[in-house]
Amino acid sequence: MAKLIQTIYYFLFRLAGFLPRKQKLVMFESFSGKQYSCNPRAIYEYMQKEEPEYELLWSVNPRHTALFEEHGVPYVTRFSVKWLFTMGRAKYWISNSRLPLELPKPAKTIYVQTWHGTPLKKLGVDIDEVHMPGQTTAQYKADFVREAGKWDYLISPNAYSSKIFRSAFGYKGPMIESGYPRNDLLFSPDKGQLIADIRQKLEIPDGKRVVLYAPTWRDNDFHKAGEYKFDLKFDVAEMKARFGDDVVLLVRMHYLVAEQFDFAQYGDFIRDASSYDDIRDLYLVSDMLITDYSSVFFDYANLDRPMIFFTYDLAEYRDTLRGFYFDFEKNAPGPLVETNAQLMEEIATTLKQPAKSNSQFFQQFCEWEDGHAAEKTVKIVFKK
C-alpha cells in the first residue's frame, strides 16, 4: 500500500511539473530538509537582503520544523500535498545534497546543486567499492550520475574540486566557481561581535578556549540502512582532567550519524553541538579544530587556526573504505595522530604554541573564498 501511495505521489509531482512555473519562487533544502544550514542558508540570507522580489521557501523534514519556526523561516513540510505543488511549480531549486532519485525535475525548473564540501575521500563514481548497507557499487554509481543529470548548476569551492566533481558526479553542466557561500560569514567585518554572541549562546565562560571535534562518518559502521553510528575513540575523562580548567570541548557529529551521546557526566567541559543550527558558527567560535577525514578542515582553513587530525583508522579508511584524492599524510594542514596519548600531547602542545599557518594549503584550497560567494552565485543563476 505504501509503495502504491508513493507511486501515485510521484506521478502527481510529475503532472505538477507541466504547470506554469512560478517565476519568482525559490525552494531551498539542506541535508534532506533536516537543517537550516550550509550553502543554501547563505544564499537564502543573501537573497533576503538583496533580492526581495523573490519568494523564498524551505523544504523541511516534518521532524525538524521547530528549528525553522524558531528562526522565523518560511517553509513547506517535505512530501506534503502542499509541498508537491509548491516544489513542483517552483522555478528554482537550491539544495546541498541529493534529492530523492524518483523526484522528476520539471523541464523549466533550474536546479542549483551547491554540494557541501571539498572532497578528500573519494566520491560517487570514483569510489572503488561501496560499503553502504542496501546498495551495490554499480547501483550507487548509476544513481549518482542519474541525479547529477538533473543539475543545471554545480557550485565549486576551488579548482581542485571542480576537476573532481566532473568525474565523481559524471557532471557535464555549468560550474559556478565562486567558493562556498557558507564560508562568507568567516570573512564578515562583524566577526568579533558574532563570536561574542555565539559564545554567549553556547554558554562558554569568559577566558576559556574552545576546541571543536568534528569527525566524519564511516560507510561500514551502521545500525541498519540509512542509520549510521559512531564511537568516540579518545578518553573524554582524561581530556577533561588535563584541559578542563582552560578549555570547553564542542562535539559536532556528521549529519548521517544517528547515535545520541550522553555527556552529562562531564559537566560543563563538553557540549554536544551536533544539533546546532550551522557549523559555520562553531568554526568562528573555536580556537582549534580536531577532525579526521571530514571536509570541515578545508572550510576551517579560511580562519588560519590550528588543526589536529585524529586518524586512528587511517590505513583502513584510506585503503579499504574510501581512498583519498591526494596524499593526506603529506599535505594535511596539521599533525596526524593515531592514539589517545598522542592526541592529548598534541592538544597540550598546540594550546601552548599554535602551529604556524599553512599558506600553500590556503592558496590551493581557499583562494576563491573572499566573503562574496553567495553574491557571485546569485548573479549567475538569477540573471536579470
Short mmCIF file of C-alpha atoms in Angstrom, two decimals:
data_model
loop_
_atom_site.label_atom_id
_atom_site.label_comp_id
_atom_site.label_asym_id
_atom_site.label_seq_id
_atom_site.Cartn_x
_atom_site.Cartn_y
_atom_site.Cartn_z
CA MET A 1 0.00 0.00 0.00
CA ALA A 2 2.79 2.40 0.94
CA LYS A 3 4.54 1.69 -2.37
CA LEU A 4 1.33 2.44 -4.28
CA ILE A 5 0.84 5.74 -2.44
CA GLN A 6 4.45 6.71 -3.21
CA THR A 7 3.98 5.86 -6.89
CA ILE A 8 0.81 7.98 -7.08
CA TYR A 9 2.58 10.86 -5.27
CA TYR A 10 5.48 10.97 -7.71
CA PHE A 11 3.08 10.69 -10.63
CA LEU A 12 1.19 13.74 -9.36
CA PHE A 13 4.51 15.54 -8.87
CA ARG A 14 5.36 14.85 -12.49
CA LEU A 15 2.00 16.31 -13.55
CA ALA A 16 2.62 19.42 -11.42
CA GLY A 17 5.85 19.86 -13.34
CA PHE A 18 3.85 20.58 -16.50
CA LEU A 19 2.04 23.52 -14.89
CA PRO A 20 3.41 27.04 -15.47
CA ARG A 21 6.48 27.92 -13.40
CA LYS A 22 6.21 30.36 -10.50
CA GLN A 23 8.98 32.53 -11.87
CA LYS A 24 9.91 34.19 -8.57
CA LEU A 25 9.65 31.11 -6.32
CA VAL A 26 12.89 29.63 -4.92
CA MET A 27 12.87 26.38 -2.91
CA PHE A 28 15.78 25.70 -0.54
CA GLU A 29 16.77 22.43 1.11
CA SER A 30 19.71 21.45 3.33
CA PHE A 31 20.63 17.85 4.13
CA SER A 32 17.26 16.35 3.13
CA GLY A 33 15.29 19.04 4.94
CA LYS A 34 16.87 18.38 8.35
CA GLN A 35 18.91 21.56 8.75
CA TYR A 36 18.78 25.31 8.27
CA SER A 37 22.41 25.49 7.26
CA CYS A 38 25.25 25.35 4.78
CA ASN A 39 25.34 26.88 1.29
CA PRO A 40 21.56 27.04 0.80
CA ARG A 41 21.23 29.08 4.01
CA ALA A 42 23.95 31.52 2.93
CA ILE A 43 22.31 32.03 -0.47
CA TYR A 44 18.89 32.38 1.18
CA GLU A 45 20.13 35.03 3.63
CA TYR A 46 21.84 36.96 0.84
CA MET A 47 18.68 36.91 -1.29
CA GLN A 48 16.55 38.03 1.66
CA LYS A 49 18.55 41.24 1.74
CA GLU A 50 19.43 41.78 -1.89
CA GLU A 51 16.62 40.14 -3.92
CA PRO A 52 13.39 40.97 -2.03
CA GLU A 53 11.21 40.43 -5.11
CA TYR A 54 11.71 36.64 -4.87
CA GLU A 55 9.57 34.30 -2.75
CA LEU A 56 11.94 32.16 -0.69
CA LEU A 57 10.70 28.91 0.89
CA TRP A 58 12.38 25.96 2.58
CA SER A 59 11.67 22.28 2.11
CA VAL A 60 11.65 20.81 5.65
CA ASN A 61 11.53 17.32 7.08
CA PRO A 62 8.42 17.16 9.32
CA ARG A 63 10.52 16.17 12.35
CA HIS A 64 12.62 19.34 12.05
CA THR A 65 10.03 22.09 11.61
CA ALA A 66 10.60 23.55 15.10
CA LEU A 67 14.05 24.78 14.05
CA PHE A 68 12.61 26.78 11.16
CA GLU A 69 9.81 28.18 13.29
CA GLU A 70 12.39 29.26 15.86
CA HIS A 71 14.25 31.20 13.16
CA GLY A 72 11.08 32.56 11.58
CA VAL A 73 11.97 30.94 8.26
CA PRO A 74 9.05 30.20 5.88
CA TYR A 75 8.83 26.53 4.95
CA VAL A 76 6.75 23.77 3.41
CA THR A 77 6.67 20.33 5.00
CA ARG A 78 8.53 17.85 2.82
CA PHE A 79 6.33 15.38 0.90
CA SER A 80 3.07 17.02 2.00
CA VAL A 81 0.37 17.76 -0.60
CA LYS A 82 1.29 21.45 -0.44
CA TRP A 83 4.96 20.58 -0.97
CA LEU A 84 4.05 18.58 -4.08
CA PHE A 85 2.53 21.60 -5.82
CA THR A 86 4.97 24.15 -4.35
CA MET A 87 8.13 22.23 -5.20
CA GLY A 88 6.57 21.01 -8.44
CA ARG A 89 5.94 24.56 -9.70
CA ALA A 90 8.99 26.40 -8.32
CA LYS A 91 11.27 28.00 -10.88
CA TYR A 92 14.37 27.37 -8.76
CA TRP A 93 15.60 24.54 -6.51
CA ILE A 94 18.69 25.07 -4.34
CA SER A 95 19.97 22.03 -2.42
CA ASN A 96 23.26 20.88 -0.87
CA SER A 97 22.64 17.12 -1.12
CA ARG A 98 20.92 14.73 -3.46
CA LEU A 99 17.15 14.90 -3.77
CA PRO A 100 15.08 11.67 -3.95
CA LEU A 101 16.02 9.92 -7.18
CA GLU A 102 12.37 9.28 -8.06
CA LEU A 103 11.69 13.03 -8.00
CA PRO A 104 11.49 14.24 -11.62
CA LYS A 105 12.83 17.73 -12.26
CA PRO A 106 10.41 19.78 -14.37
CA ALA A 107 11.96 20.82 -17.67
CA LYS A 108 11.77 24.56 -16.92
CA THR A 109 12.93 24.40 -13.28
CA ILE A 110 16.52 25.47 -12.59
CA TYR A 111 18.22 23.13 -10.09
CA VAL A 112 21.30 24.57 -8.33
CA GLN A 113 23.33 21.91 -6.54
CA THR A 114 25.62 23.57 -4.01
CA TRP A 115 27.12 20.33 -2.57
CA HIS A 116 28.64 20.50 0.90
CA GLY A 117 32.39 20.04 0.97
CA THR A 118 35.78 19.90 -0.70
CA PRO A 119 36.48 16.20 -1.31
CA LEU A 120 39.36 14.47 0.44
CA LYS A 121 37.81 11.00 0.34
CA LYS A 122 36.56 9.60 -2.94
CA LEU A 123 33.01 10.41 -4.02
CA GLY A 124 30.32 8.94 -6.22
CA VAL A 125 31.61 7.27 -9.38
CA ASP A 126 35.21 7.48 -8.12
CA ILE A 127 34.59 5.13 -5.16
CA ASP A 128 36.14 1.76 -5.94
CA GLU A 129 33.81 -0.29 -3.73
CA VAL A 130 30.71 0.89 -1.86
CA HIS A 131 30.32 -0.41 1.71
CA MET A 132 26.94 1.17 2.45
CA PRO A 133 24.04 -1.08 3.51
CA GLY A 134 21.41 -1.88 0.90
CA GLN A 135 23.40 -0.66 -2.12
CA THR A 136 25.60 -2.33 -4.69
CA THR A 137 28.57 -0.43 -6.06
CA ALA A 138 27.15 -0.37 -9.58
CA GLN A 139 23.73 0.90 -8.48
CA TYR A 140 25.22 3.55 -6.21
CA LYS A 141 27.31 4.95 -9.05
CA ALA A 142 24.46 4.83 -11.55
CA ASP A 143 22.18 6.68 -9.11
CA PHE A 144 24.78 9.43 -8.63
CA VAL A 145 25.14 10.02 -12.37
CA ARG A 146 21.36 9.99 -12.83
CA GLU A 147 20.92 12.59 -10.09
CA ALA A 148 23.72 14.82 -11.44
CA GLY A 149 21.99 14.79 -14.82
CA LYS A 150 19.22 16.93 -13.26
CA TRP A 151 21.56 19.70 -12.10
CA ASP A 152 21.64 22.98 -14.04
CA TYR A 153 24.47 24.43 -11.95
CA LEU A 154 27.02 23.00 -9.52
CA ILE A 155 28.91 25.22 -7.09
CA SER A 156 32.63 24.54 -6.65
CA PRO A 157 34.77 25.85 -3.76
CA ASN A 158 38.13 25.60 -5.57
CA ALA A 159 39.82 24.46 -8.81
CA TYR A 160 40.79 21.16 -7.19
CA SER A 161 37.13 20.37 -6.51
CA SER A 162 35.97 21.43 -9.98
CA LYS A 163 38.06 18.70 -11.59
CA ILE A 164 36.97 16.02 -9.12
CA PHE A 165 33.27 16.91 -9.31
CA ARG A 166 33.29 16.30 -13.05
CA SER A 167 34.49 12.73 -12.62
CA ALA A 168 32.86 11.87 -9.29
CA PHE A 169 29.36 13.00 -10.30
CA GLY A 170 29.61 12.48 -14.03
CA TYR A 171 28.53 16.11 -14.25
CA LYS A 172 28.77 17.90 -17.61
CA GLY A 173 26.87 21.13 -16.92
CA PRO A 174 27.94 24.66 -15.88
CA MET A 175 30.12 25.03 -12.80
CA ILE A 176 29.87 28.12 -10.57
CA GLU A 177 33.44 28.60 -9.40
CA SER A 178 32.77 31.02 -6.57
CA GLY A 179 33.99 29.44 -3.35
CA TYR A 180 31.40 28.22 -0.87
CA PRO A 181 28.65 30.67 0.14
CA ARG A 182 28.56 29.13 3.64
CA ASN A 183 32.09 30.44 4.23
CA ASP A 184 31.15 34.06 3.54
CA LEU A 185 30.43 34.51 7.25
CA LEU A 186 34.04 33.66 8.10
CA PHE A 187 35.04 36.90 6.37
CA SER A 188 32.38 39.07 7.99
CA PRO A 189 33.55 42.51 9.16
CA ASP A 190 31.42 41.87 12.27
CA LYS A 191 33.31 38.69 13.15
CA GLY A 192 34.25 39.87 16.66
CA GLN A 193 30.65 40.58 17.67
CA LEU A 194 29.45 37.36 16.06
CA ILE A 195 31.95 35.33 18.11
CA ALA A 196 30.85 37.06 21.32
CA ASP A 197 27.19 36.32 20.54
CA ILE A 198 27.87 32.65 19.73
CA ARG A 199 29.90 32.17 22.91
CA GLN A 200 27.01 33.61 24.90
CA LYS A 201 24.50 31.34 23.12
CA LEU A 202 26.64 28.28 23.89
CA GLU A 203 27.23 29.48 27.46
CA ILE A 204 31.01 29.38 27.12
CA PRO A 205 32.67 31.06 30.14
CA ASP A 206 34.86 34.09 29.56
CA GLY A 207 38.53 33.23 29.30
CA LYS A 208 38.04 29.62 28.22
CA ARG A 209 39.31 28.47 24.85
CA VAL A 210 37.15 26.35 22.57
CA VAL A 211 38.19 23.08 20.91
CA LEU A 212 35.88 21.75 18.19
CA TYR A 213 35.79 18.00 17.48
CA ALA A 214 34.08 17.32 14.14
CA PRO A 215 34.69 13.83 12.71
CA THR A 216 33.19 12.28 9.60
CA TRP A 217 31.14 9.07 9.37
CA ARG A 218 32.29 5.59 8.37
CA ASP A 219 30.49 3.88 5.49
CA ASN A 220 30.69 0.46 7.16
CA ASP A 221 29.73 1.50 10.70
CA PHE A 222 25.94 1.35 10.89
CA HIS A 223 22.90 0.02 12.74
CA LYS A 224 20.91 -0.52 9.54
CA ALA A 225 20.43 1.04 6.12
CA GLY A 226 20.41 4.83 6.46
CA GLU A 227 21.27 4.78 10.17
CA TYR A 228 24.96 5.12 10.98
CA LYS A 229 26.75 5.06 14.33
CA PHE A 230 29.95 6.46 15.79
CA ASP A 231 32.09 5.72 18.85
CA LEU A 232 34.42 8.25 20.42
CA LYS A 233 37.94 6.85 20.31
CA PHE A 234 39.55 9.22 22.80
CA ASP A 235 39.30 9.41 26.58
CA VAL A 236 36.95 12.31 27.39
CA ALA A 237 37.59 11.95 31.14
CA GLU A 238 41.34 12.31 30.62
CA MET A 239 40.84 15.27 28.33
CA LYS A 240 38.69 16.97 30.95
CA ALA A 241 41.21 16.25 33.72
CA ARG A 242 44.07 17.72 31.72
CA PHE A 243 42.41 20.67 29.98
CA GLY A 244 39.02 21.23 31.64
CA ASP A 245 40.11 24.29 33.62
CA ASP A 246 41.01 26.17 30.45
CA VAL A 247 39.02 24.56 27.64
CA VAL A 248 35.45 23.81 26.50
CA LEU A 249 35.03 20.93 24.05
CA LEU A 250 32.38 21.19 21.33
CA VAL A 251 31.43 17.87 19.69
CA ARG A 252 29.85 18.06 16.24
CA MET A 253 28.88 14.74 14.66
CA HIS A 254 28.24 14.22 10.93
CA TYR A 255 24.57 14.55 9.97
CA LEU A 256 24.42 10.87 8.96
CA VAL A 257 25.40 9.65 12.43
CA ALA A 258 22.27 8.63 14.33
CA GLU A 259 23.93 7.98 17.71
CA GLN A 260 22.92 10.27 20.56
CA PHE A 261 25.65 10.85 23.10
CA ASP A 262 25.15 11.43 26.82
CA PHE A 263 27.86 13.77 28.02
CA ALA A 264 26.14 14.75 31.29
CA GLN A 265 28.85 13.08 33.38
CA TYR A 266 31.44 15.55 32.06
CA GLY A 267 29.54 18.61 33.24
CA ASP A 268 30.36 21.96 31.61
CA PHE A 269 33.52 20.67 29.92
CA ILE A 270 31.73 19.29 26.87
CA ARG A 271 28.86 20.48 24.66
CA ASP A 272 27.12 18.24 22.13
CA ALA A 273 26.76 20.68 19.23
CA SER A 274 25.56 18.06 16.73
CA SER A 275 22.12 19.63 16.54
CA TYR A 276 23.40 23.22 16.49
CA ASP A 277 21.93 25.15 13.55
CA ASP A 278 25.01 25.67 11.43
CA ILE A 279 28.61 24.53 11.82
CA ARG A 280 29.93 27.84 10.46
CA ASP A 281 29.15 29.40 13.87
CA LEU A 282 31.17 26.66 15.55
CA TYR A 283 34.12 27.38 13.25
CA LEU A 284 34.04 31.03 14.23
CA VAL A 285 33.97 30.41 17.95
CA SER A 286 36.60 27.63 18.00
CA ASP A 287 40.28 28.22 18.72
CA MET A 288 41.29 24.78 17.46
CA LEU A 289 39.78 22.02 15.30
CA ILE A 290 40.17 18.28 15.82
CA THR A 291 38.89 16.21 12.91
CA ASP A 292 39.82 13.19 10.81
CA TYR A 293 38.86 12.91 7.12
CA SER A 294 35.91 15.29 7.23
CA SER A 295 35.85 18.09 4.68
CA VAL A 296 35.36 20.57 7.54
CA PHE A 297 39.10 21.21 7.62
CA PHE A 298 39.03 22.79 4.15
CA ASP A 299 36.50 25.36 5.38
CA TYR A 300 38.21 25.88 8.74
CA ALA A 301 41.48 26.67 6.93
CA ASN A 302 39.96 30.04 5.96
CA LEU A 303 40.37 31.10 9.60
CA ASP A 304 44.09 30.22 9.74
CA ARG A 305 43.74 28.48 13.12
CA PRO A 306 45.41 25.25 14.32
CA MET A 307 44.08 21.81 13.37
CA ILE A 308 44.82 18.30 14.64
CA PHE A 309 43.87 15.16 12.72
CA PHE A 310 42.85 12.22 14.91
CA THR A 311 43.23 9.43 12.34
CA TYR A 312 43.08 6.26 14.46
CA ASP A 313 41.87 4.16 11.49
CA LEU A 314 43.89 5.82 8.74
CA ALA A 315 45.06 2.67 6.94
CA GLU A 316 41.58 1.11 6.83
CA TYR A 317 39.84 4.31 5.78
CA ARG A 318 42.42 5.14 3.11
CA ASP A 319 42.95 1.65 1.67
CA THR A 320 39.63 -0.13 2.22
CA LEU A 321 36.67 2.18 2.85
CA ARG A 322 37.12 5.19 0.59
CA GLY A 323 40.57 6.11 -0.68
CA PHE A 324 41.84 9.68 -0.96
CA TYR A 325 42.25 12.10 -3.85
CA PHE A 326 45.63 13.34 -2.64
CA ASP A 327 48.40 12.36 -0.23
CA PHE A 328 46.64 13.23 3.02
CA GLU A 329 49.54 12.29 5.30
CA LYS A 330 51.87 14.61 3.39
CA ASN A 331 49.51 17.54 2.76
CA ALA A 332 47.20 17.75 5.79
CA PRO A 333 47.41 21.26 7.30
CA GLY A 334 48.22 19.95 10.77
CA PRO A 335 49.69 16.95 12.60
CA LEU A 336 48.18 13.44 12.28
CA VAL A 337 47.86 11.39 15.48
CA GLU A 338 46.58 7.82 15.85
CA THR A 339 46.33 7.17 19.61
CA ASN A 340 44.65 8.79 22.59
CA ALA A 341 48.04 9.52 24.17
CA GLN A 342 49.32 11.24 21.02
CA LEU A 343 46.15 13.30 20.76
CA MET A 344 46.45 14.55 24.34
CA GLU A 345 50.06 15.56 23.85
CA GLU A 346 49.33 17.35 20.60
CA ILE A 347 46.46 19.30 22.20
CA ALA A 348 48.77 20.35 25.04
CA THR A 349 51.46 21.46 22.59
CA THR A 350 49.01 23.37 20.40
CA LEU A 351 47.42 25.17 23.35
CA LYS A 352 50.86 26.37 24.39
CA GLN A 353 52.07 27.33 20.94
CA PRO A 354 49.68 27.21 17.94
CA ALA A 355 51.18 25.88 14.73
CA LYS A 356 52.27 28.28 12.00
CA SER A 357 49.85 28.92 9.14
CA ASN A 358 50.00 26.75 6.04
CA SER A 359 49.99 29.28 3.21
CA GLN A 360 50.46 26.64 0.49
CA PHE A 361 47.35 24.75 1.61
CA PHE A 362 45.38 28.01 1.82
CA GLN A 363 46.39 29.04 -1.70
CA GLN A 364 45.35 25.69 -3.16
CA PHE A 365 42.00 25.23 -1.42
CA CYS A 366 40.83 28.65 -0.21
CA GLU A 367 41.95 31.03 -2.96
CA TRP A 368 38.40 31.74 -4.22
CA GLU A 369 37.00 32.47 -0.76
CA ASP A 370 36.52 36.19 -0.22
CA GLY A 371 33.18 36.61 1.55
CA HIS A 372 31.21 37.12 -1.69
CA ALA A 373 30.43 33.57 -2.89
CA ALA A 374 26.66 33.91 -2.35
CA GLU A 375 26.64 37.15 -4.31
CA LYS A 376 28.57 35.57 -7.19
CA THR A 377 26.19 32.60 -7.26
CA VAL A 378 23.04 34.74 -7.28
CA LYS A 379 24.36 36.96 -10.06
CA ILE A 380 25.00 33.92 -12.26
CA VAL A 381 21.77 31.98 -11.54
CA PHE A 382 19.28 34.83 -11.25
CA LYS A 383 20.32 36.83 -14.30
CA LYS A 384 18.21 39.90 -14.84
#
